[in-house]
């Protein structure tokens, strides 16, 4: 029995060890299976996450692609046409990006670089075309100017024919005035295109320069010129006489154009304390808008090195552009503002001292057409006790003496050989009666028959 019990105990122990070992194997297999299951679930979750990530990336790519396509369409349909208008006038705004979230991205930088490149290409091509147009116009205007000057010389020669009947003389005067207007328009175009004024003068009185500029305009009879120059022998040097005349003519033409036909344009000449001569032009027209005023100031300042014809409108208004080029070339100063005492626009032309000169009135007498200097009002002397009727019986109709109480008057400078009595009497300088009468008759005829419709700029 003991032996059997020992054998049975041994077998039982071996069986227990076997079951324990098998249980361990089963537990290991279960853990391994559980690990494999967890790994499979992890791989499944990773696959799901990867699939979701791929789907989100695909959606993001599709969204970005759609945004880029929208930006390209926006660039073609909105931004580039607006850029073309902006290059013509800065008042047209250029739209930005359609999708703000693209700001700062590489795509946005490429789109901006494209607009910059298109802008540069358009400006270069526009300058090339404008330069070709200005060259062609400059050549045409130079030939037209030469022909107009020849025609003017022929008309002036015919005007001096004393045998011409009055009707023919009147027709010659009208033809001369029409040729002057055509010459002004041609001259203005030539200056804007880079040409020179086309006319060389000698030293000319300031008053004659201004009056000659007014004679080039339709409606010249509406221009009232008053000279307040202290010295009547002030002139403009020859090289600047024609440019000053062109500037004054364009400003007076602008004043006539923007005022009614029954309104006058006042032109005043005076000398400032620094030696320059100022020419003020006041009109009673409708004035200028702030936008037009700012644009006009920019053109006449002479700071714009190159003004393209395409920027001057259709048809181009070349008056202010011509003034700006002359200001830059000759050192003049021109300003415009809305402070005219008549409610319109005031333009001021300042001729610096280095462009002024003194002209010998005996060697070169001023034209009878030039405006006389304004005379200060005279104050009559009150009768004193010594001049009373009790001490000095004088006729009741005789005027009281005023020589001692006269205010200083601005007179033309006479020669040094003139006597004090002649200077005090302000006697006019002797002129040729026949020549003066003929010139004044021609001027009166032209004044009577001048047209009142002004020419546009």
mmCIF file with all atom_site columns, N, CA, C and O in Angstrom, residues 23-59:
data_model
loop_
_atom_site.group_PDB
_atom_site.id
_atom_site.type_symbol
_atom_site.label_atom_id
_atom_site.label_alt_id
_atom_site.label_comp_id
_atom_site.label_asym_id
_atom_site.label_entity_id
_atom_site.label_seq_id
_atom_site.pdbx_PDB_ins_code
_atom_site.Cartn_x
_atom_site.Cartn_y
_atom_site.Cartn_z
_atom_site.occupancy
_atom_site.B_iso_or_equiv
_atom_site.pdbx_formal_charge
_atom_site.auth_seq_id
_atom_site.auth_comp_id
_atom_site.auth_asym_id
_atom_site.auth_atom_id
_atom_site.pdbx_PDB_model_num
ATOM 1   N N  . UNK A 1 23 ? -1.238  24.900 -18.200 1.00 0.00 ? 23 UNK A N  1
ATOM 2   C CA . UNK A 1 23 ? -1.939  26.150 -17.902 1.00 0.00 ? 23 UNK A CA 1
ATOM 3   C C  . UNK A 1 23 ? -1.057  27.360 -18.233 1.00 0.00 ? 23 UNK A C  1
ATOM 4   O O  . UNK A 1 23 ? -1.528  28.373 -18.737 1.00 0.00 ? 23 UNK A O  1
ATOM 5   N N  . UNK A 1 24 ? 0.229   27.186 -17.929 1.00 0.00 ? 24 UNK A N  1
ATOM 6   C CA . UNK A 1 24 ? 1.120   28.292 -18.274 1.00 0.00 ? 24 UNK A CA 1
ATOM 7   C C  . UNK A 1 24 ? 1.197   28.482 -19.784 1.00 0.00 ? 24 UNK A C  1
ATOM 8   O O  . UNK A 1 24 ? 1.197   29.625 -20.278 1.00 0.00 ? 24 UNK A O  1
ATOM 9   N N  . UNK A 1 25 ? 1.254   27.386 -20.479 1.00 0.00 ? 25 UNK A N  1
ATOM 10  C CA . UNK A 1 25 ? 1.309   27.513 -21.948 1.00 0.00 ? 25 UNK A CA 1
ATOM 11  C C  . UNK A 1 25 ? 0.039   28.157 -22.493 1.00 0.00 ? 25 UNK A C  1
ATOM 12  O O  . UNK A 1 25 ? 0.081   29.018 -23.383 1.00 0.00 ? 25 UNK A O  1
ATOM 13  N N  . UNK A 1 26 ? -1.101  27.709 -21.921 1.00 0.00 ? 26 UNK A N  1
ATOM 14  C CA . UNK A 1 26 ? -2.365  28.307 -22.378 1.00 0.00 ? 26 UNK A CA 1
ATOM 15  C C  . UNK A 1 26 ? -2.428  29.789 -22.037 1.00 0.00 ? 26 UNK A C  1
ATOM 16  O O  . UNK A 1 26 ? -2.910  30.616 -22.821 1.00 0.00 ? 26 UNK A O  1
ATOM 17  N N  . UNK A 1 27 ? -1.917  30.153 -20.853 1.00 0.00 ? 27 UNK A N  1
ATOM 18  C CA . UNK A 1 27 ? -1.938  31.567 -20.458 1.00 0.00 ? 27 UNK A CA 1
ATOM 19  C C  . UNK A 1 27 ? -1.025  32.374 -21.372 1.00 0.00 ? 27 UNK A C  1
ATOM 20  O O  . UNK A 1 27 ? -1.358  33.499 -21.802 1.00 0.00 ? 27 UNK A O  1
ATOM 21  N N  . UNK A 1 28 ? 0.114   31.768 -21.718 1.00 0.00 ? 28 UNK A N  1
ATOM 22  C CA . UNK A 1 28 ? 1.018   32.488 -22.622 1.00 0.00 ? 28 UNK A CA 1
ATOM 23  C C  . UNK A 1 28 ? 0.394   32.655 -23.995 1.00 0.00 ? 28 UNK A C  1
ATOM 24  O O  . UNK A 1 28 ? 0.481   33.714 -24.633 1.00 0.00 ? 28 UNK A O  1
ATOM 25  N N  . UNK A 1 29 ? -0.286  31.548 -24.421 1.00 0.00 ? 29 UNK A N  1
ATOM 26  C CA . UNK A 1 29 ? -0.947  31.653 -25.728 1.00 0.00 ? 29 UNK A CA 1
ATOM 27  C C  . UNK A 1 29 ? -2.051  32.695 -25.699 1.00 0.00 ? 29 UNK A C  1
ATOM 28  O O  . UNK A 1 29 ? -2.252  33.438 -26.658 1.00 0.00 ? 29 UNK A O  1
ATOM 29  N N  . UNK A 1 30 ? -2.778  32.732 -24.553 1.00 0.00 ? 30 UNK A N  1
ATOM 30  C CA . UNK A 1 30 ? -3.859  33.721 -24.439 1.00 0.00 ? 30 UNK A CA 1
ATOM 31  C C  . UNK A 1 30 ? -3.288  35.142 -24.453 1.00 0.00 ? 30 UNK A C  1
ATOM 32  O O  . UNK A 1 30 ? -3.826  36.054 -25.094 1.00 0.00 ? 30 UNK A O  1
ATOM 33  N N  . UNK A 1 31 ? -2.195  35.334 -23.737 1.00 0.00 ? 31 UNK A N  1
ATOM 34  C CA . UNK A 1 31 ? -1.582  36.667 -23.747 1.00 0.00 ? 31 UNK A CA 1
ATOM 35  C C  . UNK A 1 31 ? -1.075  37.040 -25.143 1.00 0.00 ? 31 UNK A C  1
ATOM 36  O O  . UNK A 1 31 ? -1.220  38.164 -25.596 1.00 0.00 ? 31 UNK A O  1
ATOM 37  N N  . UNK A 1 32 ? -0.488  36.010 -25.781 1.00 0.00 ? 32 UNK A N  1
ATOM 38  C CA . UNK A 1 32 ? -0.001  36.274 -27.137 1.00 0.00 ? 32 UNK A CA 1
ATOM 39  C C  . UNK A 1 32 ? -1.161  36.603 -28.064 1.00 0.00 ? 32 UNK A C  1
ATOM 40  O O  . UNK A 1 32 ? -1.086  37.519 -28.901 1.00 0.00 ? 32 UNK A O  1
ATOM 41  N N  . UNK A 1 33 ? -2.265  35.841 -27.882 1.00 0.00 ? 33 UNK A N  1
ATOM 42  C CA . UNK A 1 33 ? -3.431  36.129 -28.717 1.00 0.00 ? 33 UNK A CA 1
ATOM 43  C C  . UNK A 1 33 ? -3.987  37.513 -28.417 1.00 0.00 ? 33 UNK A C  1
ATOM 44  O O  . UNK A 1 33 ? -4.397  38.258 -29.314 1.00 0.00 ? 33 UNK A O  1
ATOM 45  N N  . UNK A 1 34 ? -4.023  37.833 -27.121 1.00 0.00 ? 34 UNK A N  1
ATOM 46  C CA . UNK A 1 34 ? -4.506  39.168 -26.742 1.00 0.00 ? 34 UNK A CA 1
ATOM 47  C C  . UNK A 1 34 ? -3.603  40.262 -27.314 1.00 0.00 ? 34 UNK A C  1
ATOM 48  O O  . UNK A 1 34 ? -4.078  41.297 -27.811 1.00 0.00 ? 34 UNK A O  1
ATOM 49  N N  . UNK A 1 35 ? -2.313  40.025 -27.273 1.00 0.00 ? 35 UNK A N  1
ATOM 50  C CA . UNK A 1 35 ? -1.379  41.006 -27.844 1.00 0.00 ? 35 UNK A CA 1
ATOM 51  C C  . UNK A 1 35 ? -1.584  41.138 -29.346 1.00 0.00 ? 35 UNK A C  1
ATOM 52  O O  . UNK A 1 35 ? -1.581  42.243 -29.897 1.00 0.00 ? 35 UNK A O  1
ATOM 53  N N  . UNK A 1 36 ? -1.771  39.957 -29.976 1.00 0.00 ? 36 UNK A N  1
ATOM 54  C CA . UNK A 1 36 ? -2.007  40.022 -31.417 1.00 0.00 ? 36 UNK A CA 1
ATOM 55  C C  . UNK A 1 36 ? -3.294  40.753 -31.721 1.00 0.00 ? 36 UNK A C  1
ATOM 56  O O  . UNK A 1 36 ? -3.378  41.530 -32.692 1.00 0.00 ? 36 UNK A O  1
ATOM 57  N N  . UNK A 1 37 ? -4.310  40.499 -30.871 1.00 0.00 ? 37 UNK A N  1
ATOM 58  C CA . UNK A 1 37 ? -5.581  41.200 -31.076 1.00 0.00 ? 37 UNK A CA 1
ATOM 59  C C  . UNK A 1 37 ? -5.411  42.703 -30.903 1.00 0.00 ? 37 UNK A C  1
ATOM 60  O O  . UNK A 1 37 ? -5.924  43.513 -31.690 1.00 0.00 ? 37 UNK A O  1
ATOM 61  N N  . UNK A 1 38 ? -4.709  43.106 -29.824 1.00 0.00 ? 38 UNK A N  1
ATOM 62  C CA . UNK A 1 38 ? -4.482  44.523 -29.596 1.00 0.00 ? 38 UNK A CA 1
ATOM 63  C C  . UNK A 1 38 ? -3.670  45.151 -30.745 1.00 0.00 ? 38 UNK A C  1
ATOM 64  O O  . UNK A 1 38 ? -3.937  46.276 -31.172 1.00 0.00 ? 38 UNK A O  1
ATOM 65  N N  . UNK A 1 39 ? -2.674  44.394 -31.197 1.00 0.00 ? 39 UNK A N  1
ATOM 66  C CA . UNK A 1 39 ? -1.882  44.910 -32.326 1.00 0.00 ? 39 UNK A CA 1
ATOM 67  C C  . UNK A 1 39 ? -2.737  45.070 -33.568 1.00 0.00 ? 39 UNK A C  1
ATOM 68  O O  . UNK A 1 39 ? -2.620  46.055 -34.313 1.00 0.00 ? 39 UNK A O  1
ATOM 69  N N  . UNK A 1 40 ? -3.623  44.101 -33.778 1.00 0.00 ? 40 UNK A N  1
ATOM 70  C CA . UNK A 1 40 ? -4.506  44.200 -34.939 1.00 0.00 ? 40 UNK A CA 1
ATOM 71  C C  . UNK A 1 40 ? -5.439  45.396 -34.806 1.00 0.00 ? 40 UNK A C  1
ATOM 72  O O  . UNK A 1 40 ? -5.694  46.137 -35.771 1.00 0.00 ? 40 UNK A O  1
ATOM 73  N N  . UNK A 1 41 ? -5.971  45.533 -33.570 1.00 0.00 ? 41 UNK A N  1
ATOM 74  C CA . UNK A 1 41 ? -6.838  46.713 -33.373 1.00 0.00 ? 41 UNK A CA 1
ATOM 75  C C  . UNK A 1 41 ? -6.059  48.022 -33.557 1.00 0.00 ? 41 UNK A C  1
ATOM 76  O O  . UNK A 1 41 ? -6.560  48.980 -34.124 1.00 0.00 ? 41 UNK A O  1
ATOM 77  N N  . UNK A 1 42 ? -4.795  48.059 -33.064 1.00 0.00 ? 42 UNK A N  1
ATOM 78  C CA . UNK A 1 42 ? -3.969  49.262 -33.257 1.00 0.00 ? 42 UNK A CA 1
ATOM 79  C C  . UNK A 1 42 ? -3.718  49.537 -34.721 1.00 0.00 ? 42 UNK A C  1
ATOM 80  O O  . UNK A 1 42 ? -3.778  50.685 -35.176 1.00 0.00 ? 42 UNK A O  1
ATOM 81  N N  . UNK A 1 43 ? -3.430  48.437 -35.445 1.00 0.00 ? 43 UNK A N  1
ATOM 82  C CA . UNK A 1 43 ? -3.212  48.636 -36.881 1.00 0.00 ? 43 UNK A CA 1
ATOM 83  C C  . UNK A 1 43 ? -4.477  49.113 -37.556 1.00 0.00 ? 43 UNK A C  1
ATOM 84  O O  . UNK A 1 43 ? -4.438  49.958 -38.454 1.00 0.00 ? 43 UNK A O  1
ATOM 85  N N  . UNK A 1 44 ? -5.627  48.604 -37.107 1.00 0.00 ? 44 UNK A N  1
ATOM 86  C CA . UNK A 1 44 ? -6.903  49.030 -37.697 1.00 0.00 ? 44 UNK A CA 1
ATOM 87  C C  . UNK A 1 44 ? -7.154  50.506 -37.407 1.00 0.00 ? 44 UNK A C  1
ATOM 88  O O  . UNK A 1 44 ? -7.573  51.272 -38.278 1.00 0.00 ? 44 UNK A O  1
ATOM 89  N N  . UNK A 1 45 ? -6.889  50.860 -36.119 1.00 0.00 ? 45 UNK A N  1
ATOM 90  C CA . UNK A 1 45 ? -7.078  52.279 -35.782 1.00 0.00 ? 45 UNK A CA 1
ATOM 91  C C  . UNK A 1 45 ? -6.099  53.168 -36.574 1.00 0.00 ? 45 UNK A C  1
ATOM 92  O O  . UNK A 1 45 ? -6.471  54.246 -37.044 1.00 0.00 ? 45 UNK A O  1
ATOM 93  N N  . UNK A 1 46 ? -4.865  52.701 -36.728 1.00 0.00 ? 46 UNK A N  1
ATOM 94  C CA . UNK A 1 46 ? -3.890  53.485 -37.499 1.00 0.00 ? 46 UNK A CA 1
ATOM 95  C C  . UNK A 1 46 ? -4.319  53.628 -38.941 1.00 0.00 ? 46 UNK A C  1
ATOM 96  O O  . UNK A 1 46 ? -4.195  54.713 -39.549 1.00 0.00 ? 46 UNK A O  1
ATOM 97  N N  . UNK A 1 47 ? -4.837  52.533 -39.481 1.00 0.00 ? 47 UNK A N  1
ATOM 98  C CA . UNK A 1 47 ? -5.319  52.607 -40.857 1.00 0.00 ? 47 UNK A CA 1
ATOM 99  C C  . UNK A 1 47 ? -6.475  53.592 -40.990 1.00 0.00 ? 47 UNK A C  1
ATOM 100 O O  . UNK A 1 47 ? -6.561  54.351 -41.953 1.00 0.00 ? 47 UNK A O  1
ATOM 101 N N  . UNK A 1 48 ? -7.361  53.546 -39.976 1.00 0.00 ? 48 UNK A N  1
ATOM 102 C CA . UNK A 1 48 ? -8.494  54.492 -40.013 1.00 0.00 ? 48 UNK A CA 1
ATOM 103 C C  . UNK A 1 48 ? -7.989  55.933 -39.916 1.00 0.00 ? 48 UNK A C  1
ATOM 104 O O  . UNK A 1 48 ? -8.435  56.824 -40.639 1.00 0.00 ? 48 UNK A O  1
ATOM 105 N N  . UNK A 1 49 ? -7.032  56.146 -38.978 1.00 0.00 ? 49 UNK A N  1
ATOM 106 C CA . UNK A 1 49 ? -6.476  57.497 -38.840 1.00 0.00 ? 49 UNK A CA 1
ATOM 107 C C  . UNK A 1 49 ? -5.758  57.931 -40.112 1.00 0.00 ? 49 UNK A C  1
ATOM 108 O O  . UNK A 1 49 ? -5.893  59.086 -40.543 1.00 0.00 ? 49 UNK A O  1
ATOM 109 N N  . UNK A 1 50 ? -5.008  57.010 -40.680 1.00 0.00 ? 50 UNK A N  1
ATOM 110 C CA . UNK A 1 50 ? -4.315  57.362 -41.927 1.00 0.00 ? 50 UNK A CA 1
ATOM 111 C C  . UNK A 1 50 ? -5.298  57.673 -43.040 1.00 0.00 ? 50 UNK A C  1
ATOM 112 O O  . UNK A 1 50 ? -5.091  58.596 -43.829 1.00 0.00 ? 50 UNK A O  1
ATOM 113 N N  . UNK A 1 51 ? -6.369  56.863 -43.077 1.00 0.00 ? 51 UNK A N  1
ATOM 114 C CA . UNK A 1 51 ? -7.381  57.130 -44.095 1.00 0.00 ? 51 UNK A CA 1
ATOM 115 C C  . UNK A 1 51 ? -8.052  58.470 -43.861 1.00 0.00 ? 51 UNK A C  1
ATOM 116 O O  . UNK A 1 51 ? -8.294  59.234 -44.803 1.00 0.00 ? 51 UNK A O  1
ATOM 117 N N  . UNK A 1 52 ? -8.349  58.798 -42.612 1.00 0.00 ? 52 UNK A N  1
ATOM 118 C CA . UNK A 1 52 ? -8.953  60.097 -42.312 1.00 0.00 ? 52 UNK A CA 1
ATOM 119 C C  . UNK A 1 52 ? -7.994  61.241 -42.622 1.00 0.00 ? 52 UNK A C  1
ATOM 120 O O  . UNK A 1 52 ? -8.399  62.283 -43.150 1.00 0.00 ? 52 UNK A O  1
ATOM 121 N N  . UNK A 1 53 ? -6.711  61.015 -42.264 1.00 0.00 ? 53 UNK A N  1
ATOM 122 C CA . UNK A 1 53 ? -5.713  62.049 -42.578 1.00 0.00 ? 53 UNK A CA 1
ATOM 123 C C  . UNK A 1 53 ? -5.594  62.267 -44.080 1.00 0.00 ? 53 UNK A C  1
ATOM 124 O O  . UNK A 1 53 ? -5.517  63.409 -44.565 1.00 0.00 ? 53 UNK A O  1
ATOM 125 N N  . UNK A 1 54 ? -5.589  61.180 -44.816 1.00 0.00 ? 54 UNK A N  1
ATOM 126 C CA . UNK A 1 54 ? -5.499  61.288 -46.269 1.00 0.00 ? 54 UNK A CA 1
ATOM 127 C C  . UNK A 1 54 ? -6.720  62.003 -46.839 1.00 0.00 ? 54 UNK A C  1
ATOM 128 O O  . UNK A 1 54 ? -6.602  62.843 -47.741 1.00 0.00 ? 54 UNK A O  1
ATOM 129 N N  . UNK A 1 55 ? -7.885  61.653 -46.291 1.00 0.00 ? 55 UNK A N  1
ATOM 130 C CA . UNK A 1 55 ? -9.100  62.319 -46.760 1.00 0.00 ? 55 UNK A CA 1
ATOM 131 C C  . UNK A 1 55 ? -9.075  63.814 -46.438 1.00 0.00 ? 55 UNK A C  1
ATOM 132 O O  . UNK A 1 55 ? -9.460  64.648 -47.267 1.00 0.00 ? 55 UNK A O  1
ATOM 133 N N  . UNK A 1 56 ? -8.613  64.156 -45.216 1.00 0.00 ? 56 UNK A N  1
ATOM 134 C CA . UNK A 1 56 ? -8.553  65.580 -44.856 1.00 0.00 ? 56 UNK A CA 1
ATOM 135 C C  . UNK A 1 56 ? -7.538  66.320 -45.720 1.00 0.00 ? 56 UNK A C  1
ATOM 136 O O  . UNK A 1 56 ? -7.774  67.458 -46.150 1.00 0.00 ? 56 UNK A O  1
ATOM 137 N N  . UNK A 1 57 ? -6.382  65.635 -45.971 1.00 0.00 ? 57 UNK A N  1
ATOM 138 C CA . UNK A 1 57 ? -5.409  66.265 -46.851 1.00 0.00 ? 57 UNK A CA 1
ATOM 139 C C  . UNK A 1 57 ? -5.953  66.443 -48.258 1.00 0.00 ? 57 UNK A C  1
ATOM 140 O O  . UNK A 1 57 ? -5.707  67.460 -48.907 1.00 0.00 ? 57 UNK A O  1
ATOM 141 N N  . UNK A 1 58 ? -6.695  65.450 -48.726 1.00 0.00 ? 58 UNK A N  1
ATOM 142 C CA . UNK A 1 58 ? -7.288  65.563 -50.050 1.00 0.00 ? 58 UNK A CA 1
ATOM 143 C C  . UNK A 1 58 ? -8.283  66.714 -50.098 1.00 0.00 ? 58 UNK A C  1
ATOM 144 O O  . UNK A 1 58 ? -8.326  67.490 -51.074 1.00 0.00 ? 58 UNK A O  1
ATOM 145 N N  . UNK A 1 59 ? -9.078  66.845 -49.033 1.00 0.00 ? 59 UNK A N  1
ATOM 146 C CA . UNK A 1 59 ? -10.020 67.956 -48.990 1.00 0.00 ? 59 UNK A CA 1
ATOM 147 C C  . UNK A 1 59 ? -9.280  69.294 -48.958 1.00 0.00 ? 59 UNK A C  1
ATOM 148 O O  . UNK A 1 59 ? -9.677  70.261 -49.611 1.00 0.00 ? 59 UNK A O  1
#
